[in-house]
Short mmCIF file of C-alpha atoms and ligand atoms in Angstrom, two decimals:
data_model
loop_
_atom_site.label_atom_id
_atom_site.label_comp_id
_atom_site.label_asym_id
_atom_site.label_seq_id
_atom_site.Cartn_x
_atom_site.Cartn_y
_atom_site.Cartn_z
CA MET A 1 6.94 -5.50 16.97
CA THR A 2 9.14 -7.97 17.29
CA PHE A 3 9.63 -10.02 13.98
CA GLU A 4 10.04 -13.75 15.26
CA GLY A 5 8.82 -15.96 12.49
CA LEU A 6 9.02 -13.68 9.75
CA ASP A 7 11.48 -14.58 6.78
CA GLU A 8 14.84 -12.35 7.27
CA LEU A 9 14.65 -11.45 3.68
CA TYR A 10 11.20 -10.11 4.60
CA ARG A 11 12.23 -8.71 7.41
CA GLU A 12 15.15 -6.52 5.69
CA VAL A 13 12.65 -5.45 3.03
CA ILE A 14 9.97 -4.27 5.44
CA LEU A 15 12.54 -2.26 7.76
CA ASP A 16 14.08 -0.95 4.43
CA HIS A 17 10.64 0.81 3.48
CA PHE A 18 10.12 1.86 7.09
CA LYS A 19 13.75 3.48 7.50
CA ASN A 20 13.50 4.84 3.99
CA PRO A 21 10.14 5.43 3.05
CA ARG A 22 9.66 5.66 -0.78
CA HIS A 23 7.67 8.91 -2.63
CA HIS A 24 7.61 10.30 1.27
CA GLY A 25 6.19 13.82 1.48
CA LYS A 26 3.48 16.03 -0.20
CA ILE A 27 3.08 16.50 -3.81
CA ALA A 28 3.79 19.57 -5.50
CA SER A 29 0.02 19.11 -6.80
CA HIS A 30 -2.77 16.84 -5.94
CA ASP A 31 -5.97 15.67 -7.23
CA VAL A 32 -6.90 13.64 -4.66
CA GLU A 33 -5.88 13.16 -0.49
CA GLN A 34 -7.20 10.86 1.61
CA GLU A 35 -6.58 9.66 5.40
CA GLY A 36 -6.64 6.77 6.69
CA PHE A 37 -6.59 5.44 10.57
CA ASN A 38 -6.30 2.14 12.06
CA PRO A 39 -7.28 2.48 15.52
CA LEU A 40 -6.45 -0.78 16.84
CA CYS A 41 -2.63 0.13 16.81
CA GLY A 42 -2.88 3.92 16.17
CA ASP A 43 -1.42 3.94 12.60
CA SER A 44 -2.45 6.92 10.61
CA ILE A 45 -1.47 7.59 6.95
CA THR A 46 -2.56 10.32 4.37
CA LEU A 47 -1.81 9.65 1.01
CA GLN A 48 -1.92 12.00 -2.18
CA LEU A 49 -2.62 11.33 -5.88
CA LYS A 50 -2.25 13.21 -9.30
CA PHE A 51 -3.36 11.85 -12.22
CA GLU A 52 -2.38 12.13 -16.02
CA GLY A 53 -3.74 10.99 -19.27
CA GLY A 54 -5.88 8.13 -16.93
CA LYS A 55 -2.88 7.56 -14.77
CA ILE A 56 -1.21 7.67 -11.59
CA LYS A 57 1.41 10.12 -12.61
CA SER A 58 2.69 11.11 -8.79
CA VAL A 59 1.88 9.85 -5.43
CA GLY A 60 2.79 11.26 -2.06
CA HIS A 61 2.25 10.06 1.70
CA TRP A 62 2.93 10.99 5.25
CA GLY A 63 1.63 9.79 8.78
CA LYS A 64 2.65 7.63 11.74
CA GLY A 65 2.60 4.23 13.69
CA CYS A 66 4.27 0.83 13.40
CA SER A 67 6.58 -0.54 10.68
CA ILE A 68 4.17 -2.79 9.08
CA SER A 69 1.83 0.14 8.44
CA GLN A 70 4.14 2.27 7.31
CA ALA A 71 6.28 -0.33 5.28
CA SER A 72 3.45 -1.30 3.40
CA VAL A 73 2.24 2.03 2.29
CA SER A 74 6.02 3.17 0.73
CA ILE A 75 5.51 -0.53 -1.16
CA LEU A 76 2.38 0.99 -2.09
CA THR A 77 3.19 4.08 -3.67
CA ASP A 78 6.25 1.80 -5.56
CA GLU A 79 3.58 -0.51 -6.65
CA ILE A 80 0.91 1.51 -7.94
CA LEU A 81 3.29 4.69 -9.49
CA GLY A 82 2.27 4.83 -13.32
CA LYS A 83 -0.88 2.24 -12.77
CA ASP A 84 -4.49 3.44 -14.01
CA ILE A 85 -7.03 2.87 -11.82
CA GLU A 86 -7.99 -0.74 -12.98
CA GLU A 87 -4.66 -1.69 -12.66
CA ALA A 88 -4.15 -0.08 -9.53
CA GLN A 89 -7.29 -2.24 -8.11
CA GLU A 90 -5.88 -5.26 -9.09
CA GLU A 91 -2.96 -4.29 -6.98
CA ILE A 92 -5.44 -3.77 -3.70
CA GLN A 93 -7.52 -6.97 -4.60
CA LEU A 94 -4.19 -8.98 -4.98
CA PHE A 95 -3.00 -7.27 -1.84
CA LYS A 96 -6.22 -8.12 0.42
CA ASP A 97 -6.16 -11.62 -1.38
CA MET A 98 -2.88 -12.37 0.02
CA MET A 99 -3.34 -10.83 3.63
CA GLN A 100 -6.38 -13.61 3.33
CA GLY A 101 -3.84 -16.50 2.77
CA LYS A 102 -5.33 -17.06 -1.05
CA ASP A 103 -2.95 -18.33 -3.13
CA VAL A 104 -1.53 -15.68 -5.04
CA LYS A 105 2.33 -16.76 -5.68
CA GLN A 106 1.74 -17.09 -8.92
CA LYS A 107 0.73 -13.40 -9.80
CA ILE A 108 3.36 -12.09 -7.19
CA GLU A 109 5.88 -13.97 -9.38
CA LYS A 110 5.20 -12.01 -12.32
CA LYS A 111 5.63 -8.36 -10.82
CA GLU A 112 8.74 -6.67 -11.36
CA SER A 113 9.16 -5.69 -7.54
CA GLY A 114 9.06 -8.76 -5.07
CA ASP A 115 8.46 -6.03 -2.24
CA MET A 116 4.92 -6.74 -2.06
CA GLU A 117 5.47 -10.08 -1.07
CA ALA A 118 7.53 -9.20 1.93
CA LEU A 119 4.30 -8.54 3.69
CA SER A 120 2.83 -11.93 2.80
CA GLY A 121 4.22 -12.99 6.49
CA VAL A 122 2.15 -10.67 8.26
CA GLN A 123 -0.54 -13.18 8.06
CA LYS A 124 0.80 -14.84 10.59
CA PHE A 125 0.00 -12.07 13.00
CA PRO A 126 -3.86 -11.35 12.56
CA VAL A 127 -3.60 -8.30 14.82
CA ARG A 128 -1.18 -6.68 12.42
CA ILE A 129 -3.22 -7.29 9.21
CA LYS A 130 -5.03 -4.25 9.75
CA CYS A 131 -2.01 -2.01 10.07
CA ALA A 132 -0.72 -4.16 6.55
CA LEU A 133 -3.97 -3.18 4.89
CA LEU A 134 -4.65 0.21 5.87
CA PRO A 135 -2.95 1.86 2.95
CA TRP A 136 -4.54 -0.11 0.32
CA THR A 137 -7.84 0.31 1.77
CA THR A 138 -6.96 4.22 2.07
CA LEU A 139 -5.90 3.94 -1.74
CA GLU A 140 -9.11 2.40 -2.39
CA GLU A 141 -11.24 5.41 -1.06
CA ALA A 142 -9.03 7.49 -2.81
CA LEU A 143 -9.53 5.99 -6.07
CA HIS A 144 -13.38 6.12 -5.20
CA THR A 145 -13.38 9.53 -4.65
CA TRP A 146 -11.47 10.23 -7.97
CA LYS A 147 -14.06 8.33 -9.76
CA LYS A 148 -16.60 10.41 -8.66
CA ILE A 149 -14.94 13.80 -9.29
CA GLN A 150 -14.62 12.19 -12.68
CA ASN A 151 -18.41 11.62 -13.26
CA TYR A 152 -19.45 15.21 -12.60
ZN1 ZN B 201 0.31 -0.61 13.18
#
């Protein structure tokens, strides 16, 4: 895509995550593996999560797709590492709210990393919102699966 209309700073953050994805590749051992696919754009991602003491101890991902989907999954892995399920779900909700154009400025400003905010400009491109959301809905499914496993 062209990033016309996106703030330059945001553009740089997105391209950086796309070119140098954080936590890329499989992890040594995982508890949950979840695939996600966005047929509208052809984006596919796979997420792996390892939990310890109720927190996300390690996370890995791979796949292929547009710069928005791949940058979004990289940003996601940075955000959720070390968080428990409840905190991770709050991140998912925050990201969804941001994509829906809700006012999340205050919550985002409290965060250590501002990288998630770089994707806020995507709401101006409705066709790309699904690309940006894909990793977060995939994580949601992964957490759901993990909760089910825990209840056995
Ligand atoms: Zn895409």
